[in-house]
PDB file of C-alpha atoms and ligand atoms in Angstrom:
ATOM      1  CA  MET Z 115      19.265  69.092  22.192  1.00 43.00           C
ATOM      2  CA  GLU Z 116      17.196  66.890  19.801  1.00 49.00           C
ATOM      3  CA  LYS Z 117      15.633  68.632  16.818  1.00 49.00           C
ATOM      4  CA  THR Z 118      11.797  68.434  16.767  1.00 55.00           C
ATOM      5  CA  VAL Z 119      10.438  65.958  14.249  1.00 62.00           C
ATOM      6  CA  ASN Z 120       6.957  64.593  13.654  1.00 71.00           C
ATOM      7  CA  ARG Z 121       5.649  61.803  15.821  1.00 90.00           C
ATOM      8  CA  PRO Z 122       4.696  58.835  13.701  1.00 97.00           C
ATOM      9  CA  LYS Z 123       2.107  56.255  14.469  1.00 98.00           C
ATOM     10  CA  VAL Z 124       3.339  52.751  15.390  1.00 98.00           C
ATOM     11  CA  LYS Z 125       2.616  49.485  13.619  1.00 98.00           C
ATOM     12  CA  ILE Z 126       3.639  46.235  15.412  1.00 98.00           C
ATOM     13  CA  CYS Z 127       3.759  43.502  12.846  1.00 98.00           C
ATOM     14  CA  GLY Z 128       3.538  39.689  13.022  1.00 98.00           C
ATOM     15  CA  LEU Z 129       1.058  38.975  15.831  1.00 98.00           C
ATOM     16  CA  THR Z 130       0.653  35.220  16.371  1.00 98.00           C
ATOM     17  CA  ARG Z 131      -0.920  34.919  19.837  1.00 98.00           C
ATOM     18  CA  ILE Z 132      -3.892  36.353  21.688  1.00 98.00           C
ATOM     19  CA  GLU Z 133      -1.575  37.776  24.307  1.00 98.00           C
ATOM     20  CA  ASP Z 134       0.203  39.744  21.590  1.00 98.00           C
ATOM     21  CA  ALA Z 135      -3.099  41.706  21.189  1.00 98.00           C
ATOM     22  CA  ASP Z 136      -3.026  42.457  24.918  1.00 98.00           C
ATOM     23  CA  PHE Z 137       0.538  43.770  24.637  1.00 98.00           C
ATOM     24  CA  LEU Z 138      -0.493  46.124  21.775  1.00 98.00           C
ATOM     25  CA  ASN Z 139      -3.578  47.378  23.706  1.00 98.00           C
ATOM     26  CA  GLU Z 140      -1.519  48.074  26.810  1.00 98.00           C
ATOM     27  CA  ALA Z 141       1.318  49.826  24.947  1.00 98.00           C
ATOM     28  CA  GLY Z 142      -1.134  51.848  22.798  1.00 98.00           C
ATOM     29  CA  ALA Z 143      -0.069  50.692  19.298  1.00 98.00           C
ATOM     30  CA  ASP Z 144      -1.842  52.265  16.303  1.00 98.00           C
ATOM     31  CA  TYR Z 145      -1.631  49.339  13.867  1.00 98.00           C
ATOM     32  CA  ALA Z 146      -1.397  45.609  14.172  1.00 98.00           C
ATOM     33  CA  GLY Z 147       0.003  43.501  11.370  1.00 98.00           C
ATOM     34  CA  PHE Z 148      -1.024  39.913  10.603  1.00 98.00           C
ATOM     35  CA  VAL Z 149       1.201  37.971   8.243  1.00 98.00           C
ATOM     36  CA  PHE Z 150      -0.509  35.748   5.628  1.00 98.00           C
ATOM     37  CA  TYR Z 151       2.478  34.097   4.012  1.00 97.00           C
ATOM     38  CA  GLU Z 152       3.055  30.407   4.449  1.00 96.00           C
ATOM     39  CA  LYS Z 153       6.790  30.665   4.271  1.00 96.00           C
ATOM     40  CA  SER Z 154       6.946  33.055   7.255  1.00 96.00           C
ATOM     41  CA  ARG Z 155       7.341  31.832  10.806  1.00 96.00           C
ATOM     42  CA  ARG Z 156       4.817  34.532  11.635  1.00 97.00           C
ATOM     43  CA  ASN Z 157       2.204  33.168   9.251  1.00 98.00           C
ATOM     44  CA  VAL Z 158      -1.315  32.877  10.750  1.00 98.00           C
ATOM     45  CA  SER Z 159      -4.501  31.390   9.344  1.00 97.00           C
ATOM     46  CA  LEU Z 160      -7.460  33.682   8.735  1.00 96.00           C
ATOM     47  CA  LYS Z 161      -9.203  31.952  11.632  1.00 96.00           C
ATOM     48  CA  LYS Z 162      -6.281  32.573  14.072  1.00 98.00           C
ATOM     49  CA  ALA Z 163      -5.958  36.204  12.875  1.00 98.00           C
ATOM     50  CA  ALA Z 164      -9.649  36.752  13.542  1.00 97.00           C
ATOM     51  CA  GLU Z 165      -9.306  35.335  16.992  1.00 98.00           C
ATOM     52  CA  ILE Z 166      -6.382  37.553  17.864  1.00 98.00           C
ATOM     53  CA  ALA Z 167      -7.961  40.589  16.202  1.00 98.00           C
ATOM     54  CA  ALA Z 168     -11.062  40.200  18.329  1.00 97.00           C
ATOM     55  CA  HIS Z 169      -8.893  41.044  21.406  1.00 98.00           C
ATOM     56  CA  LEU Z 170      -7.464  44.235  19.949  1.00 98.00           C
ATOM     57  CA  SER Z 171      -8.844  47.619  21.085  1.00 98.00           C
ATOM     58  CA  ALA Z 172     -11.208  49.057  18.560  1.00 97.00           C
ATOM     59  CA  ASP Z 173      -8.897  51.962  17.731  1.00 97.00           C
ATOM     60  CA  ILE Z 174      -6.047  49.685  16.569  1.00 98.00           C
ATOM     61  CA  LYS Z 175      -6.159  49.302  12.781  1.00 98.00           C
ATOM     62  CA  LYS Z 176      -5.658  45.810  11.430  1.00 98.00           C
ATOM     63  CA  VAL Z 177      -3.245  45.362   8.516  1.00 98.00           C
ATOM     64  CA  ALA Z 178      -3.256  42.189   6.364  1.00 98.00           C
ATOM     65  CA  VAL Z 179       0.385  41.642   5.355  1.00 98.00           C
ATOM     66  CA  THR Z 180       0.633  39.633   2.152  1.00 98.00           C
ATOM     67  CA  VAL Z 181       3.049  38.678  -0.616  1.00 97.00           C
ATOM     68  CA  SER Z 182       1.841  38.864  -4.202  1.00 96.00           C
ATOM     69  CA  LEU Z 183      -1.746  38.784  -2.893  1.00 96.00           C
ATOM     70  CA  GLU Z 184      -4.111  36.557  -4.859  1.00 95.00           C
ATOM     71  CA  PRO Z 185      -7.464  38.114  -5.841  1.00 96.00           C
ATOM     72  CA  ALA Z 186      -9.279  35.085  -4.344  1.00 94.00           C
ATOM     73  CA  PHE Z 187      -7.939  36.003  -0.862  1.00 95.00           C
ATOM     74  CA  VAL Z 188      -9.077  39.584  -0.910  1.00 96.00           C
ATOM     75  CA  LYS Z 189     -12.739  38.962  -0.097  1.00 94.00           C
ATOM     76  CA  GLU Z 190     -11.817  36.710   2.799  1.00 94.00           C
ATOM     77  CA  ILE Z 191      -9.601  39.501   4.227  1.00 95.00           C
ATOM     78  CA  GLU Z 192     -12.389  42.058   3.725  1.00 95.00           C
ATOM     79  CA  THR Z 193     -14.913  39.799   5.371  1.00 94.00           C
ATOM     80  CA  LEU Z 194     -12.764  39.584   8.474  1.00 94.00           C
ATOM     81  CA  GLY Z 195     -12.770  43.417   8.834  1.00 94.00           C
ATOM     82  CA  PHE Z 196      -9.238  44.231   8.057  1.00 97.00           C
ATOM     83  CA  ASP Z 197      -8.601  47.974   7.575  1.00 97.00           C
ATOM     84  CA  ILE Z 198      -5.511  47.908   5.271  1.00 98.00           C
ATOM     85  CA  LEU Z 199      -3.974  45.583   2.715  1.00 98.00           C
ATOM     86  CA  GLN Z 200      -0.144  45.534   2.751  1.00 98.00           C
ATOM     87  CA  VAL Z 201       1.226  43.972  -0.393  1.00 97.00           C
ATOM     88  CA  HIS Z 202       4.831  42.857  -0.902  1.00 96.00           C
ATOM     89  CA  GLY Z 203       6.014  41.244  -4.125  1.00 95.00           C
ATOM     90  CA  THR Z 204       3.658  41.829  -7.055  1.00 94.00           C
ATOM     91  CA  LEU Z 205       0.572  44.013  -6.760  1.00 95.00           C
ATOM     92  CA  LYS Z 206      -1.876  42.366  -9.159  1.00 95.00           C
ATOM     93  CA  THR Z 207      -4.174  44.540 -11.292  1.00 94.00           C
ATOM     94  CA  GLU Z 208      -7.225  42.469 -10.277  1.00 95.00           C
ATOM     95  CA  VAL Z 209      -6.487  43.076  -6.575  1.00 96.00           C
ATOM     96  CA  LYS Z 210      -6.325  46.836  -7.136  1.00 93.00           C
ATOM     97  CA  GLU Z 211      -9.553  46.810  -9.061  1.00 94.00           C
ATOM     98  CA  MET Z 212     -11.612  44.655  -6.682  1.00 95.00           C
ATOM     99  CA  THR Z 213     -11.027  46.206  -3.262  1.00 95.00           C
ATOM    100  CA  ALA Z 214     -11.945  49.503  -1.630  1.00 93.00           C
ATOM    101  CA  LEU Z 215      -9.461  48.832   1.197  1.00 97.00           C
ATOM    102  CA  PRO Z 216      -6.492  51.170   1.360  1.00 97.00           C
ATOM    103  CA  ILE Z 217      -3.347  49.492  -0.106  1.00 98.00           C
ATOM    104  CA  TRP Z 218       0.055  49.897   1.371  1.00 98.00           C
ATOM    105  CA  ARG Z 219       2.593  48.924  -1.267  1.00 97.00           C
ATOM    106  CA  ALA Z 220       5.690  47.398   0.298  1.00 96.00           C
ATOM    107  CA  VAL Z 221       9.021  48.018  -1.409  1.00 95.00           C
ATOM    108  CA  ASN Z 222      11.770  45.704  -0.144  1.00 94.00           C
ATOM    109  CA  ILE Z 223      14.982  47.619  -0.799  1.00 94.00           C
ATOM    110  CA  SER Z 224      18.072  45.526  -1.453  1.00 90.00           C
ATOM    111  CA  ASP Z 225      19.713  47.335  -4.312  1.00 87.00           C
ATOM    112  CA  THR Z 226      19.682  51.150  -3.854  1.00 88.00           C
ATOM    113  CA  ASP Z 227      20.369  51.578  -7.657  1.00 88.00           C
ATOM    114  CA  THR Z 228      16.852  50.237  -8.440  1.00 88.00           C
ATOM    115  CA  LEU Z 229      14.975  52.253  -5.872  1.00 92.00           C
ATOM    116  CA  GLU Z 230      13.002  54.328  -8.394  1.00 93.00           C
ATOM    117  CA  GLU Z 231      11.853  51.107 -10.206  1.00 92.00           C
ATOM    118  CA  LEU Z 232      10.451  49.786  -6.932  1.00 91.00           C
ATOM    119  CA  PHE Z 233       8.266  52.825  -6.514  1.00 91.00           C
ATOM    120  CA  ALA Z 234       7.154  52.855 -10.123  1.00 91.00           C
ATOM    121  CA  GLY Z 235       3.541  52.265 -11.181  1.00 84.00           C
ATOM    122  CA  ASN Z 236       0.320  51.752  -9.252  1.00 83.00           C
ATOM    123  CA  ARG Z 237       0.641  55.186  -7.714  1.00 89.00           C
ATOM    124  CA  GLU Z 238      -3.014  56.244  -8.035  1.00 89.00           C
ATOM    125  CA  SER Z 239      -4.284  53.063  -6.437  1.00 91.00           C
ATOM    126  CA  ILE Z 240      -2.206  53.050  -3.313  1.00 95.00           C
ATOM    127  CA  GLU Z 241      -2.475  54.946  -0.014  1.00 97.00           C
ATOM    128  CA  GLY Z 242       1.048  54.479   1.159  1.00 97.00           C
ATOM    129  CA  TYR Z 243       4.501  52.983   0.666  1.00 97.00           C
ATOM    130  CA  VAL Z 244       6.156  50.647   3.181  1.00 97.00           C
ATOM    131  CA  ALA Z 245       9.868  51.282   2.753  1.00 97.00           C
ATOM    132  CA  ASP Z 246      11.306  48.048   4.005  1.00 96.00           C
ATOM    133  CA  GLY Z 247      14.635  46.195   4.107  1.00 94.00           C
ATOM    134  CA  ALA Z 248      15.515  43.130   2.033  1.00 91.00           C
ATOM    135  CA  GLY Z 249      13.612  39.925   2.672  1.00 87.00           C
ATOM    136  CA  TYR Z 250      10.259  39.692   4.397  1.00 88.00           C
ATOM    137  CA  GLY Z 251      10.320  40.748   8.027  1.00 79.00           C
ATOM    138  CA  GLY Z 252      14.060  40.187   7.981  1.00 83.00           C
ATOM    139  CA  GLY Z 253      14.987  42.635  10.687  1.00 85.00           C
ATOM    140  CA  LYS Z 254      17.596  44.442   8.641  1.00 91.00           C
ATOM    141  CA  PRO Z 255      17.547  48.125   7.705  1.00 95.00           C
ATOM    142  CA  PHE Z 256      18.240  49.286   4.138  1.00 94.00           C
ATOM    143  CA  ASP Z 257      20.811  52.024   3.540  1.00 94.00           C
ATOM    144  CA  TRP Z 258      19.110  55.083   5.147  1.00 96.00           C
ATOM    145  CA  GLU Z 259      21.913  57.453   4.278  1.00 94.00           C
ATOM    146  CA  VAL Z 260      21.763  56.656   0.530  1.00 94.00           C
ATOM    147  CA  CYS Z 261      18.009  56.329   0.281  1.00 95.00           C
ATOM    148  CA  SER Z 262      16.276  58.723   2.649  1.00 95.00           C
ATOM    149  CA  SER Z 263      15.882  61.756   0.469  1.00 96.00           C
ATOM    150  CA  ARG Z 264      14.919  59.668  -2.571  1.00 96.00           C
ATOM    151  CA  VAL Z 265      12.374  57.656  -0.544  1.00 96.00           C
ATOM    152  CA  ARG Z 266      10.872  60.887   0.800  1.00 96.00           C
ATOM    153  CA  ALA Z 267      10.587  62.290  -2.675  1.00 96.00           C
ATOM    154  CA  LEU Z 268       9.220  59.108  -4.208  1.00 96.00           C
ATOM    155  CA  SER Z 269       6.550  58.731  -1.528  1.00 96.00           C
ATOM    156  CA  LYS Z 270       5.485  62.383  -1.544  1.00 95.00           C
ATOM    157  CA  GLY Z 271       1.695  62.737  -1.371  1.00 96.00           C
ATOM    158  CA  LYS Z 272       1.332  59.222   0.033  1.00 97.00           C
ATOM    159  CA  LYS Z 273       1.690  57.800   3.558  1.00 97.00           C
ATOM    160  CA  LEU Z 274       5.264  56.708   4.256  1.00 98.00           C
ATOM    161  CA  ILE Z 275       5.647  53.698   6.468  1.00 98.00           C
ATOM    162  CA  LEU Z 276       9.251  53.063   7.592  1.00 98.00           C
ATOM    163  CA  ALA Z 277      10.131  49.407   8.222  1.00 98.00           C
ATOM    164  CA  GLY Z 278      13.102  47.121   8.194  1.00 97.00           C
ATOM    165  CA  GLY Z 279      15.258  46.500  11.188  1.00 96.00           C
ATOM    166  CA  LEU Z 280      13.856  49.278  13.413  1.00 98.00           C
ATOM    167  CA  ASP Z 281      14.534  48.997  17.105  1.00 98.00           C
ATOM    168  CA  ALA Z 282      14.389  51.134  20.232  1.00 97.00           C
ATOM    169  CA  GLU Z 283      17.903  52.331  19.586  1.00 97.00           C
ATOM    170  CA  ASN Z 284      17.657  53.404  15.943  1.00 97.00           C
ATOM    171  CA  VAL Z 285      14.023  54.435  15.588  1.00 97.00           C
ATOM    172  CA  ARG Z 286      14.488  58.092  16.409  1.00 96.00           C
ATOM    173  CA  THR Z 287      17.320  58.315  13.858  1.00 96.00           C
ATOM    174  CA  GLY Z 288      14.998  56.701  11.292  1.00 97.00           C
ATOM    175  CA  ILE Z 289      12.288  59.218  12.122  1.00 96.00           C
ATOM    176  CA  ARG Z 290      14.747  62.105  11.618  1.00 95.00           C
ATOM    177  CA  TYR Z 291      15.903  60.716   8.291  1.00 96.00           C
ATOM    178  CA  PHE Z 292      12.499  59.914   6.812  1.00 97.00           C
ATOM    179  CA  HIS Z 293       9.754  61.860   8.707  1.00 96.00           C
ATOM    180  CA  PRO Z 294       7.516  58.780   8.303  1.00 98.00           C
ATOM    181  CA  ASP Z 295       3.791  58.689   9.012  1.00 98.00           C
ATOM    182  CA  VAL Z 296       4.171  55.233  10.546  1.00 98.00           C
ATOM    183  CA  VAL Z 297       7.078  53.215  11.949  1.00 98.00           C
ATOM    184  CA  ASP Z 298       6.699  49.428  11.483  1.00 98.00           C
ATOM    185  CA  VAL Z 299       8.519  46.874  13.578  1.00 98.00           C
ATOM    186  CA  SER Z 300       8.568  43.153  14.134  1.00 97.00           C
ATOM    187  CA  SER Z 301      11.883  41.348  14.768  1.00 96.00           C
ATOM    188  CA  SER Z 302      13.323  43.678  17.397  1.00 97.00           C
ATOM    189  CA  VAL Z 303      10.194  43.490  19.591  1.00 98.00           C
ATOM    190  CA  GLU Z 304      10.477  39.693  19.848  1.00 98.00           C
ATOM    191  CA  GLU Z 305      12.175  37.505  22.386  1.00 97.00           C
ATOM    192  CA  ASP Z 306      12.827  33.885  21.372  1.00 96.00           C
ATOM    193  CA  GLY Z 307      10.630  34.415  18.356  1.00 95.00           C
ATOM    194  CA  LYS Z 308       7.616  35.667  20.302  1.00 97.00           C
ATOM    195  CA  LYS Z 309       6.399  39.231  20.765  1.00 98.00           C
ATOM    196  CA  SER Z 310       7.648  40.727  23.984  1.00 98.00           C
ATOM    197  CA  ARG Z 311       5.493  43.043  26.139  1.00 98.00           C
ATOM    198  CA  GLN Z 312       8.542  44.817  27.471  1.00 98.00           C
ATOM    199  CA  LYS Z 313      10.152  45.384  24.072  1.00 98.00           C
ATOM    200  CA  ILE Z 314       6.969  46.660  22.515  1.00 98.00           C
ATOM    201  CA  GLU Z 315       6.530  49.099  25.348  1.00 98.00           C
ATOM    202  CA  GLU Z 316      10.081  50.236  25.143  1.00 98.00           C
ATOM    203  CA  PHE Z 317       9.824  50.773  21.320  1.00 98.00           C
ATOM    204  CA  ILE Z 318       6.632  52.806  21.560  1.00 98.00           C
ATOM    205  CA  ARG Z 319       8.018  54.828  24.463  1.00 97.00           C
ATOM    206  CA  LYS Z 320      11.055  55.728  22.328  1.00 97.00           C
ATOM    207  CA  VAL Z 321       8.876  56.807  19.450  1.00 97.00           C
ATOM    208  CA  ARG Z 322       6.619  58.944  21.614  1.00 96.00           C
ATOM    209  CA  LYS Z 323       9.290  60.301  23.927  1.00 88.00           C
ATOM    210  CA  ASP Z 324       8.797  64.031  24.282  1.00 75.00           C
ATOM    211  CA  GLU Z 325      11.249  66.065  22.275  1.00 55.00           C
ATOM    212  CA  GLN Z 326      13.623  68.110  24.441  1.00 37.00           C
TER     213      GLN Z 326
HETATM  214  O1  LIG Q 247       7.274  39.424   9.025  1.00 65.34           O
HETATM  215  C1  LIG Q 247       7.190  38.539   8.141  1.00 65.34           C
HETATM  216  O2  LIG Q 247       7.463  37.394   8.335  1.00 65.34           O
HETATM  217  C2  LIG Q 247       6.721  38.927   6.774  1.00 65.34           C
HETATM  218  C3  LIG Q 247       6.420  37.940   5.860  1.00 65.34           C
HETATM  219  C4  LIG Q 247       6.006  38.236   4.602  1.00 65.34           C
HETATM  220  C5  LIG Q 247       5.881  39.593   4.225  1.00 65.34           C
HETATM  221  C6  LIG Q 247       6.176  40.588   5.116  1.00 65.34           C
HETATM  222  C7  LIG Q 247       6.583  40.269   6.396  1.00 65.34           C
HETATM  223  N1  LIG Q 247       6.844  41.319   7.316  1.00 65.34           N
HETATM  224  C8  LIG Q 247       6.763  42.612   6.778  1.00 65.34           C
HETATM  225  C9  LIG Q 247       6.427  43.744   7.610  1.00 65.34           C
HETATM  226  O3  LIG Q 247       5.323  44.067   7.847  1.00 65.34           O
HETATM  227  C10 LIG Q 247       7.554  44.642   7.942  1.00 65.34           C
HETATM  228  O4  LIG Q 247       8.564  44.465   7.008  1.00 65.34           O
HETATM  229  C11 LIG Q 247       8.035  44.387   9.291  1.00 65.34           C
HETATM  230  O5  LIG Q 247       7.201  44.868  10.236  1.00 65.34           O
HETATM  231  C12 LIG Q 247       9.381  44.872   9.562  1.00 65.34           C
HETATM  232  O6  LIG Q 247      10.024  43.776  10.032  1.00 65.34           O
HETATM  233  P1  LIG Q 247      11.372  43.861  10.872  1.00 65.34           P
HETATM  234  O7  LIG Q 247      12.415  44.261   9.887  1.00 65.34           O
HETATM  235  O8  LIG Q 247      11.528  42.477  11.319  1.00 65.34           O
HETATM  236  O9  LIG Q 247      11.186  44.829  11.989  1.00 65.34           O
END
């Protein structure tokens, strides 16, 4: 018998095609992530992101996923109607000061010894922490066993978004470890580098499966 845990919302990250929006609508995702990072294979232009976003159901929140976001880019993201700014790398002071959008601070965990440092600072200006694996959208989990209680404590009072190598097989374990508000996935819901309708549906089904 599985112990009852909270049912988190689901973010599907790295949309690159209009049909990806259809997949999220059909599967009932809660958040859609658009990657603005030139080095990523999931990078999209603002124009392309706007085109895809226009096909999303109104109740799916749009997350702009960025790395060391430049202040000059913030207004453009706001103009396109994004709901949340997700910032990996450095969170610049000017960015915090200039936007009213909720900020999700991503912490890419590679060295568990430095976990506390990753969560340090910026606390008052952020809405949530994305606890993510090493690399950007790398599809690898961090050490849940070593980190879960510390991550829960460090993110207390903020939203916790669990990311990094989640898939339909491990997501319920991740939920039990972290009790996240949101689970965030990209790599495992792809087939040949493209989002897969079937994998997205399967992932969301697993997250929302009734507890027994
Ligand atoms: O996905 C990317 O290419 C990416 C590039 C730059 C910054 C962040 C990126 N993805 C970050 C995410 O939103 C999450 O880490 C992602 O959904 C989890 O990815 P995965 O481990 O592949 O499931």
